[in-house]
mmCIF file of C-alpha atoms in Angstrom:
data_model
loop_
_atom_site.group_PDB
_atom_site.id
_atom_site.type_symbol
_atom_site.label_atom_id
_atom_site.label_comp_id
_atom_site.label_asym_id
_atom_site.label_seq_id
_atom_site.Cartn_x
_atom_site.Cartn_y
_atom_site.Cartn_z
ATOM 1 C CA UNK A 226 48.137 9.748 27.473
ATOM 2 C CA UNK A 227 49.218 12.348 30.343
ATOM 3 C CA UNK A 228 50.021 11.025 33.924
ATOM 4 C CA UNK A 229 48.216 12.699 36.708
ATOM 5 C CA UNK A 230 48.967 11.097 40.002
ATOM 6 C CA UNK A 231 47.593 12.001 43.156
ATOM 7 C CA UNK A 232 48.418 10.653 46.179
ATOM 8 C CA UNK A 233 47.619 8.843 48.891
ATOM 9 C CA UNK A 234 44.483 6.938 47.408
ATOM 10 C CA UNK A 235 42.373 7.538 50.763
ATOM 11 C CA UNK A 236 43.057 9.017 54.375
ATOM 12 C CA UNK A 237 40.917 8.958 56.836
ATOM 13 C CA UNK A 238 41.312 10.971 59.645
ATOM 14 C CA UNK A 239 39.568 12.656 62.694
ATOM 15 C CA UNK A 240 37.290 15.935 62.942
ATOM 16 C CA UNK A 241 39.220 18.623 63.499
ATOM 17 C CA UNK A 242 42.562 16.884 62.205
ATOM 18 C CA UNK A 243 44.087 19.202 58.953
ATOM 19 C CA UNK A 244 44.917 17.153 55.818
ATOM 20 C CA UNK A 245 46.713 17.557 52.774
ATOM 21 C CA UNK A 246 47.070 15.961 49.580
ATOM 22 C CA UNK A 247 48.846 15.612 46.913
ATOM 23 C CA UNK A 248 48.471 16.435 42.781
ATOM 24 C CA UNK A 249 51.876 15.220 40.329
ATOM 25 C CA UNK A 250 51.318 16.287 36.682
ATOM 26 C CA UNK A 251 53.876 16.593 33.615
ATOM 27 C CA UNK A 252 55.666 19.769 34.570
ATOM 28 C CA UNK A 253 56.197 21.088 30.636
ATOM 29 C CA UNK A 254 53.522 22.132 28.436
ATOM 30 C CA UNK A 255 51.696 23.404 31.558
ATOM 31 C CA UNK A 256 48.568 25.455 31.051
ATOM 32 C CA UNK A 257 45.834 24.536 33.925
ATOM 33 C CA UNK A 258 44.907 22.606 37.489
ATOM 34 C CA UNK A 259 42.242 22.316 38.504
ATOM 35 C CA UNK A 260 40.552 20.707 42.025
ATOM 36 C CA UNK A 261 37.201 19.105 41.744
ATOM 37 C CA UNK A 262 35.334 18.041 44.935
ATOM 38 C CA UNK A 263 33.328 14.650 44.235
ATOM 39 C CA UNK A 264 30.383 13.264 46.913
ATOM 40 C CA UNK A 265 29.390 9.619 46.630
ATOM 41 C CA UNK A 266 26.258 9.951 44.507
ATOM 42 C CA UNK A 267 26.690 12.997 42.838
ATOM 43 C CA UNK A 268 28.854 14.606 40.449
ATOM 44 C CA UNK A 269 31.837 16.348 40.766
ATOM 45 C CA UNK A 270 32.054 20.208 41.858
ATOM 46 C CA UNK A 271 34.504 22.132 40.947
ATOM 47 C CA UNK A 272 36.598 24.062 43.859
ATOM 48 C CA UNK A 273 39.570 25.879 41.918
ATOM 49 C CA UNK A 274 41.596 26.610 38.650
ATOM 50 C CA UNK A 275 44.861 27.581 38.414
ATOM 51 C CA UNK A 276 46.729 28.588 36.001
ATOM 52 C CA UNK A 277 50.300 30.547 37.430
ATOM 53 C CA UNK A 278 53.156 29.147 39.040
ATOM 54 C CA UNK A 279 52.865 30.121 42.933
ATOM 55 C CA UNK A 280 49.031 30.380 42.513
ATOM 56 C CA UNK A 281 47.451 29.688 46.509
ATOM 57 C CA UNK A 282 43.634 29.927 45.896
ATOM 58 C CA UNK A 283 41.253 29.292 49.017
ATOM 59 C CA UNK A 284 37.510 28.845 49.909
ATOM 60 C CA UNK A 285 36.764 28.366 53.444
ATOM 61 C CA UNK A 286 38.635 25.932 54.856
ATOM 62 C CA UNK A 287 40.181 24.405 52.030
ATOM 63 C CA UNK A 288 43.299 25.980 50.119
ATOM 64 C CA UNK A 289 45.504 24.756 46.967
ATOM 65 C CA UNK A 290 49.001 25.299 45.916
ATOM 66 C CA UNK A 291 50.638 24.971 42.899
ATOM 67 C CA UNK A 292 53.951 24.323 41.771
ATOM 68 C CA UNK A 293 54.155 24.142 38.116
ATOM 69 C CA UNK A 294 58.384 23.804 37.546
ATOM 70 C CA UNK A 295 58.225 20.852 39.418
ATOM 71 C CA UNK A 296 54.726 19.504 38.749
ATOM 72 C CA UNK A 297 52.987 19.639 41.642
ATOM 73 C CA UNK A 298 49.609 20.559 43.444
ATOM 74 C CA UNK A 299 48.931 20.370 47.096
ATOM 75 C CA UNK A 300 45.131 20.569 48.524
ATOM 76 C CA UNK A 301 44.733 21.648 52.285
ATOM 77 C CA UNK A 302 41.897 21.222 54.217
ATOM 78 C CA UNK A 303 41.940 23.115 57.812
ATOM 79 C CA UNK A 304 39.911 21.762 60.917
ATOM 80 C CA UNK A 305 38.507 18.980 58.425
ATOM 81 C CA UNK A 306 34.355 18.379 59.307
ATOM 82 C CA UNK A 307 32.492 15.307 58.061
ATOM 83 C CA UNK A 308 31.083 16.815 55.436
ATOM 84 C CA UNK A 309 34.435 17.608 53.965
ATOM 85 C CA UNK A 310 34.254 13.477 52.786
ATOM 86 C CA UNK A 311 34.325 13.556 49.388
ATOM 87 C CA UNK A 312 36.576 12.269 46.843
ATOM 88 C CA UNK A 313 39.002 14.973 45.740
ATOM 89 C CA UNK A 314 40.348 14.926 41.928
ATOM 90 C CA UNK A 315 42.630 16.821 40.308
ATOM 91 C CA UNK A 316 42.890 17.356 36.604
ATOM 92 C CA UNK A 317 45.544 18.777 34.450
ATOM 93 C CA UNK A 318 45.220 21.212 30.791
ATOM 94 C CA UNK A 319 48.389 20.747 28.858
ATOM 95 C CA UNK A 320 49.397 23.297 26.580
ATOM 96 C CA UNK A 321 48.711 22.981 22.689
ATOM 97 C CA UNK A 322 46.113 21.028 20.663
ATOM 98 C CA UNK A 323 44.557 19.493 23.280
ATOM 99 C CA UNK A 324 43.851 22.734 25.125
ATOM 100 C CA UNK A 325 40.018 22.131 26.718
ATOM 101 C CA UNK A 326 40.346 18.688 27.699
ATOM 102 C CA UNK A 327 41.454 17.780 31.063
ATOM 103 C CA UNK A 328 42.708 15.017 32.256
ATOM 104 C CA UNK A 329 42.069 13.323 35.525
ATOM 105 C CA UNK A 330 44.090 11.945 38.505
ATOM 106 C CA UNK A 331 42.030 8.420 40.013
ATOM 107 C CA UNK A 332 41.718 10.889 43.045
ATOM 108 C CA UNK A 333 42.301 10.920 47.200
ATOM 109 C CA UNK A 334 38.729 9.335 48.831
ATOM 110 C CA UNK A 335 38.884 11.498 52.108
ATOM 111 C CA UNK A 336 36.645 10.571 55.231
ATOM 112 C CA UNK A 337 36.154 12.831 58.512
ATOM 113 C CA UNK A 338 35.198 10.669 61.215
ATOM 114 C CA UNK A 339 32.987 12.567 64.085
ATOM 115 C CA UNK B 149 19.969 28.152 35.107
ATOM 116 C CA UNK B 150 19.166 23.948 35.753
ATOM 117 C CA UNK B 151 22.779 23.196 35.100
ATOM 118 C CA UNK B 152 24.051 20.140 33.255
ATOM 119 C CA UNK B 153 20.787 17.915 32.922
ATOM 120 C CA UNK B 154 21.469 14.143 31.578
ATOM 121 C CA UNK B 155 18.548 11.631 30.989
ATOM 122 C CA UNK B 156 18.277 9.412 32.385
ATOM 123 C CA UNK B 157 19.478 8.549 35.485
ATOM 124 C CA UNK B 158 19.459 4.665 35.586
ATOM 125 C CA UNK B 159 19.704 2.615 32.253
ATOM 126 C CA UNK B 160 19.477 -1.193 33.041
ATOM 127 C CA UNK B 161 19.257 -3.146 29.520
ATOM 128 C CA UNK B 162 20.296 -6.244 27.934
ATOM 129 C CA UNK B 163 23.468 -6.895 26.175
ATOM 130 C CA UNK B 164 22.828 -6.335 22.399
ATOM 131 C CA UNK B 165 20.383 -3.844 22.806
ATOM 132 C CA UNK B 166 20.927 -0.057 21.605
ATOM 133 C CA UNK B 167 21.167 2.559 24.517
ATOM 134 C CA UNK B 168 21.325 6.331 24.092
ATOM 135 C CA UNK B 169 22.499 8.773 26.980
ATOM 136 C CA UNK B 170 20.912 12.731 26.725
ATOM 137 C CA UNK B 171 22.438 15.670 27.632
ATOM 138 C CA UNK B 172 21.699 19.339 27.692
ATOM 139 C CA UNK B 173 24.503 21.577 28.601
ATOM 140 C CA UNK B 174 24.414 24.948 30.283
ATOM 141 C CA UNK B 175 22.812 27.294 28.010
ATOM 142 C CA UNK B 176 25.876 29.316 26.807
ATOM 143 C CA UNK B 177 28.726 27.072 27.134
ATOM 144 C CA UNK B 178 30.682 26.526 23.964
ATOM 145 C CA UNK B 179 32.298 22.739 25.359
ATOM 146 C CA UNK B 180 30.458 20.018 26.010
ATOM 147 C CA UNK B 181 32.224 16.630 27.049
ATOM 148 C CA UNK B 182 31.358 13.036 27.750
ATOM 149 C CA UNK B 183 33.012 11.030 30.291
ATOM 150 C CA UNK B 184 32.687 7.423 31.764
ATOM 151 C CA UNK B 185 33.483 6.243 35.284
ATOM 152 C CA UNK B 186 34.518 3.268 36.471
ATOM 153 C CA UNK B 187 36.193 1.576 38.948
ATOM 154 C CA UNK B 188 39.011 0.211 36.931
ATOM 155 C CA UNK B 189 40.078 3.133 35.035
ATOM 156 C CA UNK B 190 38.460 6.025 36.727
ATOM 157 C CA UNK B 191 36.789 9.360 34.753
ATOM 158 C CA UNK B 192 37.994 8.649 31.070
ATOM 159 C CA UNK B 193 36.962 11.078 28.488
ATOM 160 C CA UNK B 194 35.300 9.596 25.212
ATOM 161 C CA UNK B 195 34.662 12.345 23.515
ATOM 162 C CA UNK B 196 34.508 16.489 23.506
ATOM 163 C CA UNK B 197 32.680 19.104 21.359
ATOM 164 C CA UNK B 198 33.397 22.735 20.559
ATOM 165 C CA UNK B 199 30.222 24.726 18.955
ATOM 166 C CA UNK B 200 28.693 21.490 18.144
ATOM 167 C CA UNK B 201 31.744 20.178 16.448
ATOM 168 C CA UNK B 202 33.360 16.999 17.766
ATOM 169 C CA UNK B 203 37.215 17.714 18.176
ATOM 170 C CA UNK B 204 38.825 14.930 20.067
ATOM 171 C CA UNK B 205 36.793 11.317 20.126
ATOM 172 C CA UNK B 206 39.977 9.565 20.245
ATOM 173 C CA UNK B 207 38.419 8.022 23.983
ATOM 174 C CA UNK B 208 35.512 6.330 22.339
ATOM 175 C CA UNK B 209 36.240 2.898 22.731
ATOM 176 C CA UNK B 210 34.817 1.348 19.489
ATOM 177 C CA UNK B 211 32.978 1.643 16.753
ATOM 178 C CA UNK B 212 29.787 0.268 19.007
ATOM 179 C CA UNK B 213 29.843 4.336 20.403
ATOM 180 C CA UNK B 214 28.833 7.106 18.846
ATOM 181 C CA UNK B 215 27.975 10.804 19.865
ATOM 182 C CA UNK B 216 25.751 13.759 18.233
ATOM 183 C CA UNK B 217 25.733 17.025 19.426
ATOM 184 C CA UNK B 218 22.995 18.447 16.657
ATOM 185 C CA UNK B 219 22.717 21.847 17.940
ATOM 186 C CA UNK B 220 23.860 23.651 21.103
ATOM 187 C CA UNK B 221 21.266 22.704 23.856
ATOM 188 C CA UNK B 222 21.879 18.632 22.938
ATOM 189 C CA UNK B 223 23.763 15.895 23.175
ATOM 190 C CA UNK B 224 23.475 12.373 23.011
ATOM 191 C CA UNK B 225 25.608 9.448 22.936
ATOM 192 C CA UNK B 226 25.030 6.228 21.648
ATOM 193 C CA UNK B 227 26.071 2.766 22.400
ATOM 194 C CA UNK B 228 25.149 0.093 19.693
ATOM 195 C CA UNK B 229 24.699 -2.769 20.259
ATOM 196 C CA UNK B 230 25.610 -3.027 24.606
ATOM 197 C CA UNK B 231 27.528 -5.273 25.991
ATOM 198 C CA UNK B 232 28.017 -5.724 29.941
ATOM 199 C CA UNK B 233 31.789 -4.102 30.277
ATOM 200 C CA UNK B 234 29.622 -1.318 28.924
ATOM 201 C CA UNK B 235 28.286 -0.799 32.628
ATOM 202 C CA UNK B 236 29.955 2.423 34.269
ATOM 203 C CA UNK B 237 28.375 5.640 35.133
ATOM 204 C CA UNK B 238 28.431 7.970 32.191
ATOM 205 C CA UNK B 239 28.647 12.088 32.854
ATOM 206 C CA UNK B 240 28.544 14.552 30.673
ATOM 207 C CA UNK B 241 29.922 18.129 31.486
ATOM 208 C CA UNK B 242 30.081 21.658 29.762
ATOM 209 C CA UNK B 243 32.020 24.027 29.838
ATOM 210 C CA UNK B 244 31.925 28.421 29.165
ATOM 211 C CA UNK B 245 35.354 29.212 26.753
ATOM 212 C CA UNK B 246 38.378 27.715 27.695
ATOM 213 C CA UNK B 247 37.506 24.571 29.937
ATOM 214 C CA UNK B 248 41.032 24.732 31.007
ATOM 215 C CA UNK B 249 39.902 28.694 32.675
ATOM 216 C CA UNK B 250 36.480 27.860 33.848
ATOM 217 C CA UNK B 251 36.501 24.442 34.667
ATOM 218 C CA UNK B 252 33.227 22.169 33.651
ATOM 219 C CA UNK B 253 29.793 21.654 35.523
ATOM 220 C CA UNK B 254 29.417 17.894 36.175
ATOM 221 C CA UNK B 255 25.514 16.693 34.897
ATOM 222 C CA UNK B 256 24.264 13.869 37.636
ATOM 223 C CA UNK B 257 25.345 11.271 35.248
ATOM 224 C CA UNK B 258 23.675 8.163 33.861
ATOM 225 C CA UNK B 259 24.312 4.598 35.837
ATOM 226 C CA UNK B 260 24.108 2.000 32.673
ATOM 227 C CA UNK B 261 23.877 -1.477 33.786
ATOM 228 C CA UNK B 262 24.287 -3.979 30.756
ATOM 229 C CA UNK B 263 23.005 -7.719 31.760
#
């Protein structure tokens, strides 16, 4: 079983306020991260993949970073808006047999307050 | 395309009865995957499929479940006979080539509730 931590377990912060959070993952046999964006009642969307150490990959407001010698992923979200509350997983591809499967962090639960 | 379509959305059912969950994937995508959600362990897989071909069930929790994927448009999972730590919400997801390239597409998942 593969450890993906993310960190912290919820934040809540203000309109406008910038966040970030945080993605830990084994740092050998690296082959994928990936960010999924999760709304209470529905499923999860996925916002990015990446795959090279040094990858920054950004849609909107939101950006990712990725670190893969030391095994980390950071998620920014710029100017955060209400809707931007969602529960944010990350999910890590190892190298080797079990390339396809990903395996999931418990996720960050973010909420914007107006 | 309709996306990842699961049936159906709310299962409530006593404990010892059988229960299958539906899927169709995207039409096109080579992975398809089952996962279960709770609160106590979050998304766990149970089981994935490549061209129809289970490769890695080593998730599914018991002999009680079992999944089919008889052609490339379907997928079911079964759960025989229920039992209340059953309950959890159930997605299933596909997936075009490498999973790990293209990330999955999420169905709407199935809420079970076993009484």
């Amino acid at each position: 079983i593969l450890n993906v931590e993310q960190s912290p377990q919820s934040l809540h912060v203000q309109e406008g306020d910038s966040t970030n959070f945080t993605c830990s993952f084994p740092s050998s046999n690296f082959y994928a991260l990936h960010w999924y964006r999760w709304e209470t009642a529905k499923s999860p969307e996925a916002l990015f993949v990446m795959t090279l150490n040094g990858d920054e990959k950004k849609k909107g407001r939101i950006s990712a970073t990725l670190n893969t010698k030391e095994g980390y992923s950071y998620l920014y979200i710029k100017g955060s808006q209400p809707e931007d509350s969602a529960t944010y997983l990350c999910a890590f591809s190892p190298r080797g047999s079990t390339l396809g499967r990903l395996y999931f962090g418990r996720g960050t639960q973010l909420t914007v307050w107006p | 395309d309709a996306g990842v379509i699961q049936s159906p959305r709310h299962e409530v059912t006593e404990m010892g009865q059988e229960v299958t969950l539906r899927c169709k994937p995207i039409s096109g995508h080579d992975y398809l995957f089952w996962y279960r959600q709770t609160m106590m362990r979050g998304l766990e897989l149970l089981i994935y499929f490549n061209n129809n071909v289970p490769i890695d069930d080593s998730g599914m929790p018991e002999d009680r479940f079992s999944a089919k994927m008889p052609n490339a448009s379907f997928s079911t999972l079964k759960i025989q006979p229920s039992e209340p730590r059953d309950s959890a919400v159930y997605f299933c997801a596909s997936s075009l080539e490498w999973p790990a390239n293209y990330g999955y597409t999420f169905g709407s998942g199935t809420r079970l509730t076993v009484v």
